[in-house]
Amino acid sequence: MKKDTTFNRVLKLLRPYTGFIILSLLFALGTVISTLMIPVLEGRAIDHIIGKGKVDFDGLLLVLKQIAGVAAITFFCQLFMNLINNHVTYSVTKTLRQKAFERLLRVPVGVIDRESHGDIASRIVTDADSFTDGLLLGFTQLFTGVMTIVGTIIFMIRIRFTIALVVIIATPISLFIARFISKRSYNFFRQQSKDRGNLTEYIDERISLEDLISQLGAQELSDKEFVEKNNKLTESAVKATFFSSLTNPSTRFVNAVIYAVVGAVGALLAVSGSISVGELTSFLGYAREYARPFNEITGVITEMQNAMACAARIFELIDEEQVTDCDGEFNGEVRGQVDMEHVDFSYVPEKPLITDLNVSVTPGEKVAIVGPTGAGKTTLINLLMRFYDVNAGAVKVDGRDIRTVSRNALRSRFGMVLQETFLFTGTIRDNLTLGKPDATDEEIIEASKAAHAHEFIRRLPDGYDTVLSAEGGTLSQGQKQLLCIARLMLALPPMLILDEATSSIDTRTEIKIQDAFAKMMKGRTTFVVAHRLQTIRDADLILYMENGHVLEQGDHKELLAKNGYYARLYRSQFQS
C-alpha cells in the first residue's frame, strides 16, 4: 500500500477541526470582502471632491462613515479568524508532538540506541515549533490571500473588464516563479532541520560531559567540533533561506510591472473619459491589493515548505517500528525460576554475540555474572528484561516464555539498580515512588533508612520534598546511588538485577548496604553484574562469560577449584 505523503497526513490531522476551519474560512471571506470594499469607497470619496467648489460634503461624510463601518467589520473578522487559526494550529501541533512521544515510548530499545538523542529531541520540540509557525502562517495568510486574489479580480471586472484581463493574463507568471523556487527549497529546509538536530545533540552531550572535558583539557577540541557543526548548520540555513527568499522579490517585480501597466492603461482611459478619476483610483487600489497577496503567499509557501520538511522528520519518528507486545499476564505470584534455553542473539545480524546459551536459575538464587568488558553481561540483562528479544531459543520465567507476557507484566517483576544512576526532574519523594506510586510516608522513610539515605535526605532544605534535576542537582554520585537503592527497596519485586549497585558508595556505607541487600535478596532471585569479585563470593551461582558464551558455571569454591577462567580473574584482583 502506498504511504500517504506528508501533506496528506497533515490534512488527516486537520480533519477533526473541519468545523473550525470552515468557520475560519467564513471569517476570512468576511475580512476579504470588507477589505475590498475600501477601494470602492475611496473612489467614491474622490469623486465627491473633484472640481473646484464642487465638493459634496454630505456625500463625502456618508462615504467616510461607510469606510469606518467596513474597517470595524474587517477588524472583528480578522480577530475571530486569528483566534480560530491559533486554536487549530496549536491543537494539531500538540497532537503531533503527543503521537511522536507516545511512539518514542514504544519503539524498540535498538532504535533509541542507534539514533541521536539530541536529534530525537529536536524533532519533537524544535521541528514541531517550526511546523507550527508554517501552519499558522498558512492559515492566517493563505486563506485570505487566495480569497483576496479572486475577490480583487471580480471587483476589477465589474469596473473595467479589459484592464482586468491584463492582470489575469499576467498572473500565471507569478505563480510559475513561486512554484519553481519553492519546489527546490524543500530539500534545503530538510537538510537544515537535520543539521539543527545534530547540533542540538552535540550541545546536549557536551553539557553532560562538562566536567570530563575540563579535566582532560578538551575545550579547544570541543570548540573546534562545535564550529564545524555550527558552520554546517549555518551553510544549510543560508542556502534554504537564500533560495526561498528569491521568490518574494521575483514575484514583487512581476507584480510591479503589472501595476505599472494597469496604471498606464487606466490613465489613458481616464483622459479619454471612459472611466472617472475615482474609478481609476479604485482600480489602482485593487491592482495593489491584487499584488499584495502574491507577495505574502510566496512567503507563506517558503514557510510551508519548511513546515512540511519538519513535519516529515516528525512523521519519520512516528513511523518507526513499534514494539509488538501481547497482553499476557503471569498466573499468580512469580516464584523466580529463570531458564535460558539455547539462546542466540546478536545486535547486528552479521556479528553473532550470544550462541546456544543455556542457564537455569532456581527461585531465590543469587546469580553473579562476571567476565571481561564486552563479554555479554549487559546483553544478558537486556534479554531478561526484554529490552531486546532473542533471535533463537527462549528465556523463561516460571516455565513461561517471556515473549508470551506483556513487557509491563515482566518488568514489573524485576527491580533494577544500575551503576549509572537514573533520576528525573521532580521531588525526592516522586523519584522514590516511581515503582510504587501509592507508597505511604512510613514506607518511604523505612526504605530510605534501609538504604542509608534517610539521614542525608532529612538534612536537605525541603527533605523528601526537595526538587531534583535529572542530573541530581548538588547531590553526590553516592547519594544519587543511595536514592536508586531506596527506590528498589520500596518496590521490592520478586526478582532483582544489581549492576555494581554500590560502586559509587564509600566502603563503610557499602558494608551496611550489602547487609541490607542480603536481607532484601532473601527469597528473591537476584542477578548481580559484578566487576569487584569480593562482592559476589557468596553467590549461589556464578556465570563466567566471554564473547557471549558462558564458559564456566558454579559457586565460588567450585570455580576456584577448577582453576580456570574465573580463578585467573579472581587471583588477578586479589594477588599481586
XYZ file of C-alpha atoms in Angstrom:
576
model
C 0.000 0.000 0.000
C 1.368 3.409 -0.950
C 2.270 5.554 2.028
C 0.494 8.901 2.303
C 2.501 11.998 1.541
C 3.411 14.370 4.359
C 0.806 16.849 3.104
C -1.954 14.223 3.144
C -1.023 13.189 6.657
C -1.187 16.793 7.827
C -4.657 17.028 6.262
C -5.709 13.958 8.270
C -4.552 15.682 11.456
C -6.673 18.688 10.487
C -9.803 16.636 9.807
C -11.176 16.760 13.405
C -11.099 20.560 13.176
C -13.122 20.795 9.958
C -15.834 22.867 11.654
C -13.319 25.382 12.984
C -11.619 25.587 9.582
C -14.942 26.287 7.838
C -15.680 28.983 10.414
C -12.212 30.449 9.838
C -12.875 30.478 6.085
C -16.109 32.363 6.640
C -14.337 34.998 8.739
C -11.562 35.122 6.110
C -14.217 35.728 3.462
C -15.709 38.497 5.588
C -12.252 40.032 6.005
C -11.585 39.941 2.258
C -14.972 41.364 1.236
C -14.790 44.189 3.761
C -11.172 44.929 2.783
C -12.044 45.049 -0.917
C -14.911 47.433 -0.221
C -12.394 50.081 0.881
C -11.004 50.908 -2.633
C -14.572 51.261 -3.977
C -15.466 53.629 -1.150
C -12.205 55.535 -1.607
C -13.044 56.016 -5.288
C -16.488 57.319 -4.409
C -14.972 59.697 -1.851
C -12.603 61.086 -4.510
C -15.446 61.548 -6.985
C -17.271 63.620 -4.296
C -14.388 66.122 -4.043
C -13.314 66.581 -7.677
C -13.724 70.096 -9.037
C -13.248 73.496 -7.513
C -16.257 74.473 -5.421
C -17.974 71.161 -6.228
C -17.205 69.209 -3.064
C -20.210 67.179 -1.948
C -19.664 67.281 1.821
C -22.822 65.348 2.675
C -21.931 62.557 0.257
C -18.303 62.579 1.430
C -19.343 62.318 5.100
C -21.616 59.372 4.297
C -18.777 57.564 2.485
C -16.384 58.204 5.374
C -18.923 56.685 7.779
C -19.216 53.675 5.483
C -15.408 53.310 5.411
C -15.307 53.411 9.244
C -18.036 50.739 9.461
C -16.297 48.475 6.944
C -12.964 48.904 8.789
C -14.648 47.826 12.052
C -16.082 44.727 10.347
C -12.614 43.922 8.984
C -11.110 44.209 12.467
C -13.553 41.808 14.114
C -13.425 39.301 11.251
C -9.617 39.220 11.437
C -9.709 38.921 15.230
C -12.002 35.891 15.266
C -10.217 34.315 12.297
C -6.859 34.565 14.097
C -8.286 33.169 17.334
C -9.649 30.149 15.476
C -6.439 29.645 13.497
C -4.354 29.752 16.665
C -6.590 27.154 18.313
C -6.458 24.780 15.331
C -2.724 25.166 14.712
C -1.546 24.650 18.277
C -4.015 21.799 18.813
C -2.681 19.982 15.732
C 0.916 20.544 16.847
C 0.069 19.252 20.319
C -1.408 16.104 18.755
C 1.640 15.648 16.529
C 4.031 16.010 19.481
C 1.925 13.615 21.535
C 1.940 10.992 18.767
C 5.714 11.311 18.380
C 6.361 10.984 22.113
C 3.952 8.072 22.514
C 5.701 6.243 19.670
C 9.065 7.061 21.275
C 7.904 5.226 24.408
C 7.050 2.147 22.350
C 9.882 1.826 19.855
C 12.446 -0.940 20.372
C 15.428 -0.004 22.532
C 17.614 -0.600 19.472
C 16.006 2.372 17.723
C 16.876 4.675 20.635
C 20.398 3.258 20.770
C 21.141 3.945 17.107
C 19.513 7.386 16.858
C 20.980 10.647 18.092
C 19.114 11.560 21.288
C 19.554 15.269 20.604
C 18.117 14.826 17.119
C 15.079 12.999 18.524
C 14.503 15.838 20.999
C 14.955 18.367 18.187
C 12.247 16.653 16.142
C 9.707 16.659 18.960
C 10.413 20.219 20.127
C 12.170 22.394 17.525
C 10.747 20.822 14.376
C 7.267 20.865 15.898
C 7.670 24.592 16.623
C 8.761 25.247 13.029
C 5.784 23.237 11.814
C 3.522 25.397 13.999
C 4.932 28.614 12.537
C 4.424 27.438 8.965
C 0.938 26.070 9.553
C -0.190 29.198 11.393
C 1.122 31.406 8.616
C -0.646 29.203 6.099
C -3.979 29.525 7.865
C -3.604 33.231 8.529
C -2.365 34.432 5.148
C -3.036 31.665 2.644
C -6.812 31.686 3.086
C -7.157 35.446 2.916
C -4.521 35.705 0.163
C -6.296 33.351 -2.219
C -9.680 34.900 -1.493
C -8.247 38.410 -1.967
C -6.899 37.460 -5.401
C -10.250 36.015 -6.504
C -12.242 38.863 -4.950
C -9.987 41.523 -6.490
C -10.428 40.043 -9.966
C -14.211 40.089 -9.527
C -14.194 43.742 -8.390
C -11.851 44.753 -11.240
C -14.005 43.009 -13.847
C -17.012 44.964 -12.566
C -15.126 48.228 -13.122
C -13.419 47.515 -16.457
C -13.037 44.042 -17.988
C -10.273 44.984 -20.463
C -7.901 46.212 -17.717
C -8.759 43.223 -15.520
C -7.856 40.939 -18.438
C -4.303 42.351 -18.493
C -3.908 41.431 -14.819
C -5.389 37.948 -15.254
C -3.134 37.109 -18.208
C -0.003 38.121 -16.266
C -0.955 36.127 -13.159
C 0.500 32.715 -14.203
C 3.968 34.288 -14.398
C 3.965 34.962 -10.649
C 2.568 31.502 -9.916
C 5.188 29.785 -12.073
C 8.073 31.624 -10.394
C 6.755 30.851 -6.906
C 6.264 27.156 -7.718
C 9.641 26.796 -9.432
C 11.586 28.193 -6.477
C 9.538 26.633 -3.653
C 9.910 23.105 -5.054
C 13.668 23.436 -4.734
C 13.508 24.992 -1.276
C 12.115 21.841 0.372
C 15.340 19.814 0.296
C 17.343 22.726 1.697
C 14.932 23.126 4.624
C 15.042 19.373 5.279
C 18.848 19.438 5.458
C 18.655 22.457 7.759
C 16.396 20.546 10.180
C 18.792 17.585 10.155
C 21.842 19.774 10.829
C 19.957 21.543 13.624
C 19.221 18.185 15.253
C 22.901 17.171 15.045
C 23.984 20.432 16.672
C 21.393 20.017 19.441
C 22.711 16.521 20.140
C 26.301 17.774 20.294
C 25.464 20.617 22.699
C 23.468 18.271 24.947
C 26.344 15.784 25.010
C 28.995 18.397 25.776
C 26.935 19.904 28.620
C 26.596 16.466 30.242
C 30.356 15.870 29.855
C 31.463 19.316 31.020
C 33.487 18.018 33.994
C 35.277 15.426 31.867
C 36.079 17.976 29.150
C 37.551 20.350 31.718
C 39.523 17.557 33.333
C 41.050 16.435 30.032
C 41.578 19.967 28.781
C 39.499 19.191 25.701
C 37.842 22.613 25.449
C 39.746 23.558 22.313
C 38.854 20.298 20.560
C 35.192 20.641 21.594
C 35.151 24.228 20.355
C 36.608 23.140 17.019
C 34.000 20.376 16.611
C 31.229 22.797 17.564
C 32.448 25.326 14.988
C 32.337 22.630 12.277
C 28.782 21.579 13.143
C 27.674 25.188 13.581
C 29.161 26.109 10.205
C 27.363 23.193 8.592
C 24.047 24.339 10.062
C 24.747 27.926 9.026
C 25.561 26.822 5.484
C 22.377 24.763 5.082
C 20.287 27.521 6.728
C 21.739 30.210 4.439
C 21.069 28.060 1.360
C 17.495 27.364 2.435
C 16.788 30.981 3.337
C 18.539 32.482 0.302
C 16.949 30.186 -2.247
C 13.493 30.591 -0.761
C 13.955 34.375 -0.452
C 14.288 34.630 -4.231
C 10.558 34.023 -4.502
C 9.382 37.270 -2.945
C 11.481 39.781 -4.925
C 10.835 37.868 -8.161
C 7.074 37.973 -7.755
C 7.253 41.568 -6.496
C 8.994 42.565 -9.713
C 6.357 40.871 -11.859
C 3.562 42.439 -9.823
C 5.182 45.880 -10.005
C 5.245 45.593 -13.802
C 1.575 44.593 -13.764
C 0.745 47.550 -11.519
C 2.585 49.946 -13.872
C 0.767 48.579 -16.925
C -2.594 48.890 -15.152
C -1.785 52.461 -14.137
C -0.753 53.451 -17.679
C -3.801 51.865 -19.347
C -6.145 53.262 -16.690
C -4.692 56.770 -17.059
C -5.284 56.726 -20.829
C -8.875 55.621 -20.271
C -9.406 58.334 -17.646
C -8.031 61.013 -20.011
C -10.372 59.803 -22.735
C -13.296 59.962 -20.292
C -14.008 56.204 -20.358
C -13.637 55.978 -16.587
C -13.707 58.547 -13.800
C -10.719 59.536 -11.689
C -12.371 57.829 -8.706
C -12.769 54.593 -10.686
C -9.113 54.796 -11.735
C -8.145 55.265 -8.076
C -10.248 52.236 -7.139
C -8.669 50.210 -9.925
C -5.146 51.097 -8.826
C -6.136 50.191 -5.266
C -7.309 46.795 -6.480
C -4.141 46.317 -8.525
C -2.178 46.976 -5.326
C -4.418 44.639 -3.329
C -4.072 42.021 -6.071
C -0.258 42.131 -5.913
C -0.027 42.081 -2.112
C -1.375 38.517 -1.603
C 1.103 37.159 -4.157
C 3.971 38.638 -2.168
C 2.524 37.229 1.059
C 1.711 33.861 -0.450
C 5.256 33.406 -1.709
C 6.457 33.979 1.852
C 3.822 31.539 3.081
C 4.960 28.945 0.553
C 8.512 29.279 1.857
C 7.364 28.758 5.440
C 5.071 25.908 4.401
C 7.997 24.170 2.701
C 9.924 24.431 5.958
C 6.870 23.241 7.911
C 6.393 20.207 5.633
C 10.105 19.349 5.903
C 9.867 19.485 9.703
C 6.609 17.501 9.702
C 8.258 14.834 7.542
C 11.001 14.389 10.166
C 8.394 14.056 12.924
C 6.427 11.519 10.856
C 9.636 9.523 10.361
C 9.813 9.178 14.128
C 6.118 8.275 14.331
C 6.650 5.657 11.604
C 9.477 3.930 13.473
C 8.933 0.262 14.132
C 6.745 -0.206 17.186
C 7.414 -2.893 19.738
C 4.940 -5.714 19.236
C 3.555 -6.850 22.541
C 0.892 -9.145 23.881
C -1.427 -8.671 26.825
C -0.434 -11.865 28.612
C -0.036 -11.907 32.387
C 1.680 -14.235 34.837
C -0.615 -16.619 36.659
C -0.386 -15.683 40.330
C 2.815 -14.698 42.121
C 6.125 -15.123 40.308
C 8.451 -17.537 42.125
C 11.584 -16.507 40.203
C 12.546 -19.630 38.256
C 14.564 -18.365 35.268
C 15.693 -20.549 32.363
C 17.611 -19.607 29.237
C 17.334 -22.377 26.683
C 19.547 -22.477 23.571
C 19.520 -18.681 23.312
C 21.049 -16.988 20.255
C 21.295 -13.216 19.983
C 23.108 -10.511 18.052
C 22.678 -6.759 17.815
C 23.831 -6.895 14.187
C 22.839 -9.991 12.144
C 26.300 -10.474 10.634
C 28.007 -10.328 14.068
C 26.746 -13.133 16.359
C 27.172 -12.319 20.056
C 25.419 -14.999 22.113
C 25.081 -18.507 20.727
C 23.409 -21.561 22.306
C 23.315 -20.101 25.817
C 21.807 -22.375 28.479
C 21.310 -21.204 32.081
C 18.937 -22.434 34.772
C 18.267 -20.442 37.947
C 16.082 -21.751 40.760
C 13.856 -19.387 42.777
C 15.681 -17.334 45.390
C 19.167 -17.922 43.994
C 21.766 -15.174 43.793
C 23.379 -15.320 40.367
C 26.565 -13.386 39.688
C 27.579 -12.574 36.118
C 31.268 -11.857 35.667
C 33.698 -11.506 32.813
C 35.783 -9.015 30.873
C 34.378 -5.934 29.171
C 32.281 -6.881 26.137
C 31.643 -10.388 27.418
C 27.854 -10.022 27.126
C 26.928 -9.354 30.774
C 24.743 -6.327 29.999
C 23.301 -8.115 26.976
C 22.151 -10.920 29.252
C 20.304 -8.375 31.403
C 18.787 -6.788 28.269
C 17.397 -10.178 27.255
C 15.989 -10.854 30.743
C 14.167 -7.509 30.692
C 13.128 -7.888 27.034
C 14.847 -4.677 26.031
C 15.822 -6.934 23.147
C 14.255 -10.234 22.111
C 16.266 -13.365 21.463
C 16.927 -14.369 17.852
C 16.505 -18.052 18.705
C 15.752 -20.160 21.761
C 13.760 -18.866 24.705
C 14.026 -17.041 28.015
C 11.508 -18.398 30.514
C 10.266 -17.204 33.898
C 8.453 -19.847 35.959
C 8.450 -22.043 32.855
C 6.714 -19.439 30.682
C 8.343 -17.883 27.633
C 8.633 -14.181 28.481
C 7.501 -13.313 24.944
C 4.022 -14.593 25.856
C 3.525 -11.990 28.586
C 3.414 -8.220 28.221
C 6.628 -6.310 28.768
C 4.964 -4.352 31.545
C 3.972 -7.576 33.318
C 7.531 -8.892 33.008
C 9.378 -5.729 34.003
C 7.139 -5.072 36.990
C 8.525 -8.329 38.424
C 12.105 -7.065 38.192
C 13.798 -4.353 40.223
C 16.987 -2.788 38.897
C 19.813 -0.724 40.352
C 22.476 0.062 37.780
C 25.946 1.527 38.025
C 24.618 4.612 36.242
C 22.072 6.462 38.357
C 18.710 7.384 36.850
C 16.809 10.271 38.417
C 14.273 12.588 36.828
C 13.222 16.164 37.473
C 10.899 16.125 40.475
C 10.951 15.766 44.240
C 12.893 13.067 46.042
C 9.527 11.573 47.003
C 8.499 11.411 43.320
C 11.756 9.673 42.427
C 11.450 7.114 45.222
C 7.811 6.218 44.481
C 8.299 5.741 40.749
C 7.845 1.976 41.087
C 5.225 2.221 43.843
C 3.146 5.416 43.428
C 0.796 4.538 46.314
C 3.576 4.150 48.908
C 2.880 5.748 52.283
C 5.262 8.167 54.012
C 6.107 5.462 56.547
C 7.065 3.024 53.774
C 9.167 5.672 52.016
C 11.078 6.524 55.200
C 11.562 2.844 56.079
C 13.009 2.090 52.631
C 15.243 5.170 52.817
C 16.556 4.124 56.207
C 17.280 0.631 54.907
C 19.250 2.215 52.059
C 21.016 4.582 54.482
C 19.596 7.561 52.566
C 17.224 8.927 55.217
C 19.846 10.938 57.104
C 21.102 12.981 54.151
C 17.556 13.428 52.804
C 16.461 14.776 56.198
C 19.260 17.363 56.084
C 18.143 18.753 52.707
C 16.217 22.096 52.761
C 12.838 20.501 51.982
C 13.565 16.926 52.994
C 11.653 14.443 50.847
C 10.008 17.349 49.001
C 13.359 18.689 47.761
C 13.186 19.115 43.984
C 15.954 17.439 41.978
C 17.030 17.969 38.407
C 17.508 14.992 36.084
C 21.232 15.075 36.946
C 20.524 15.031 40.684
C 21.456 18.662 41.318
C 24.040 19.088 44.084
C 23.808 15.501 45.322
C 26.974 13.444 45.188
C 27.173 10.377 42.964
C 26.966 8.184 46.063
C 23.853 9.956 47.344
C 22.159 9.556 43.994
C 23.012 5.851 44.062
C 21.510 5.527 47.550
C 18.259 7.065 46.246
C 18.145 4.473 43.463
C 18.698 1.704 46.024
C 15.948 3.138 48.237
C 13.609 3.192 45.239
C 14.268 -0.508 44.687
C 13.808 -1.360 48.359
C 10.467 0.443 48.379
C 9.021 -1.577 45.474
C 10.722 -4.934 46.248
C 9.620 -7.076 43.267
C 10.255 -10.865 43.272
C 13.385 -10.640 41.079
C 16.300 -8.203 41.304
C 19.060 -7.002 38.981
C 22.065 -5.249 40.524
C 24.783 -3.883 38.245
C 27.586 -2.686 40.527
C 24.873 -1.059 42.631
C 27.331 0.099 45.311
C 30.141 1.251 43.016
C 29.733 4.949 43.948
C 29.371 4.406 47.701
C 32.120 4.621 50.302
C 33.377 1.372 51.851
C 31.775 1.957 55.258
C 28.327 2.606 53.788
C 28.786 -0.234 51.306
C 29.126 -2.718 54.145
C 25.803 -1.503 55.580
C 24.136 -1.580 52.172
C 25.385 -5.093 51.473
C 23.795 -6.158 54.736
C 20.521 -4.506 53.681
C 20.816 -6.168 50.269
C 21.296 -9.560 51.925
C 18.002 -9.133 53.769
C 16.282 -7.810 50.664
C 17.547 -10.638 48.413
C 16.411 -13.359 50.764
C 13.831 -15.434 48.862
C 14.256 -13.352 45.713
C 16.010 -14.393 42.539
C 18.837 -11.915 42.067
C 21.174 -11.266 39.149
C 24.325 -9.372 40.077
C 26.624 -7.986 37.391
C 29.934 -7.730 39.187
C 33.352 -6.294 38.426
C 34.652 -6.459 42.017
C 34.608 -10.153 42.762
C 34.758 -9.793 46.548
C 31.086 -8.719 46.439
C 29.841 -11.995 44.913
C 31.776 -14.726 46.754
C 28.556 -15.780 48.494
C 26.613 -16.132 45.212
C 24.739 -19.404 44.689
C 25.720 -19.442 41.016
C 28.489 -17.593 39.209
C 28.430 -17.315 35.421
C 31.765 -16.501 33.810
C 31.191 -15.030 30.337
C 33.432 -14.232 27.398
C 32.344 -13.229 23.881
C 28.707 -14.042 24.597
C 29.405 -17.551 25.895
C 29.096 -18.846 29.451
C 32.420 -20.625 29.778
C 32.067 -21.635 33.432
C 29.220 -22.071 35.918
C 29.314 -22.871 39.624
C 29.735 -21.320 43.031
C 32.864 -19.510 44.208
C 34.608 -22.559 45.692
C 33.822 -24.818 42.741
C 35.171 -22.338 40.217
C 38.345 -21.710 42.216
C 38.871 -25.466 42.385
C 38.589 -25.712 38.592
C 41.488 -23.273 38.332
C 40.052 -21.939 35.074
C 38.875 -18.575 33.734
C 37.169 -17.419 36.920
C 40.075 -18.470 39.121
C 42.545 -16.497 36.996
C 40.285 -13.401 37.048
C 39.818 -13.697 40.810
C 43.510 -14.043 41.524
C 44.325 -11.095 39.258
C 42.251 -8.903 41.594
C 43.477 -10.261 44.945
C 47.021 -11.363 44.367
C 49.954 -9.160 43.431
